[in-house]
Amino acid sequence: MKCDKKIESQISIPNGVKIEKKEQFLIFSGVLGFTKLDLTKIDPMGLGGIRISKDEKSVILFGQSKPFFYSLKRLLTNKIRGVTVGFLVSLRIVGVGYRAFLEKNKEEKHVLNFKLGYSHNLKYIVPDSIRAFLLEPTCICLFGIDKNQVSQVASKIRNFKVPERYKGK
């Protein structure tokens, strides 16, 4: 079920973003930092291709499989957006007496401490690539340049106390 039609698209690179291709890695660097994308993990069978233009103002993608092509395009645009603007996820804790506190441990790592109605407090060590801050004791904000990692951290925190099925609290 192979398609002979070749799909091609171009993603423009904003000012301040630099993309380098070293061996099997694409390295994105921008105002907020840098991140890598391993092409062998994403495309082990060689379904698509990436070419950086000579003036380094655009990335040209091409491939034959539509689902793979569009997921690769979305992944690259997320990486570009991550190093320029970043990703912010906010979580609200709803419940009587439920609170969160931000502390530093002995290794100078940020630790989120939660009171969620259990007999003990729950602690979560925030990864170095994620910045966590509290607007108020019931509103947690997570910021980072990798969308996947920010959403995974938010999901782990949310699973400490799964929202109630009917009220969503």
PDB file of C-alpha atoms in Angstrom, residues 32 104-105 107-111 124-132 143-146 149-150 153:
ATOM      1  CA  LEU A  32      15.803  30.017  25.223  1.00  0.00           C
ATOM      2  CA  LYS A 104      14.811  23.428  47.107  1.00  0.00           C
ATOM      3  CA  ASN A 105      16.519  20.287  48.362  1.00  0.00           C
ATOM      4  CA  GLU A 107      21.292  19.280  45.690  1.00  0.00           C
ATOM      5  CA  GLU A 108      19.717  22.659  44.729  1.00  0.00           C
ATOM      6  CA  LYS A 109      16.939  20.953  42.764  1.00  0.00           C
ATOM      7  CA  HIS A 110      13.396  22.273  42.822  1.00  0.00           C
ATOM      8  CA  VAL A 111      10.926  20.046  44.634  1.00  0.00           C
ATOM      9  CA  TYR A 124       8.058  15.537  43.010  1.00  0.00           C
ATOM     10  CA  ILE A 125      11.565  16.545  41.910  1.00  0.00           C
ATOM     11  CA  VAL A 126      11.251  18.823  38.881  1.00  0.00           C
ATOM     12  CA  PRO A 127      13.744  18.048  36.061  1.00  0.00           C
ATOM     13  CA  ASP A 128      16.432  20.670  35.392  1.00  0.00           C
ATOM     14  CA  SER A 129      15.062  21.486  31.929  1.00  0.00           C
ATOM     15  CA  ILE A 130      11.652  22.450  33.360  1.00  0.00           C
ATOM     16  CA  ARG A 131      10.979  25.601  35.364  1.00  0.00           C
ATOM     17  CA  ALA A 132       8.146  25.377  37.878  1.00  0.00           C
ATOM     18  CA  PHE A 143       7.639  26.072  31.529  1.00  0.00           C
ATOM     19  CA  GLY A 144      10.153  24.422  29.206  1.00  0.00           C
ATOM     20  CA  ILE A 145      11.438  24.253  25.647  1.00  0.00           C
ATOM     21  CA  ASP A 146      10.447  20.633  24.969  1.00  0.00           C
ATOM     22  CA  GLN A 149       8.742  16.768  28.403  1.00  0.00           C
ATOM     23  CA  VAL A 150       6.563  19.591  29.776  1.00  0.00           C
ATOM     24  CA  VAL A 153       5.743  16.264  33.823  1.00  0.00           C
TER      25      VAL A 153
END
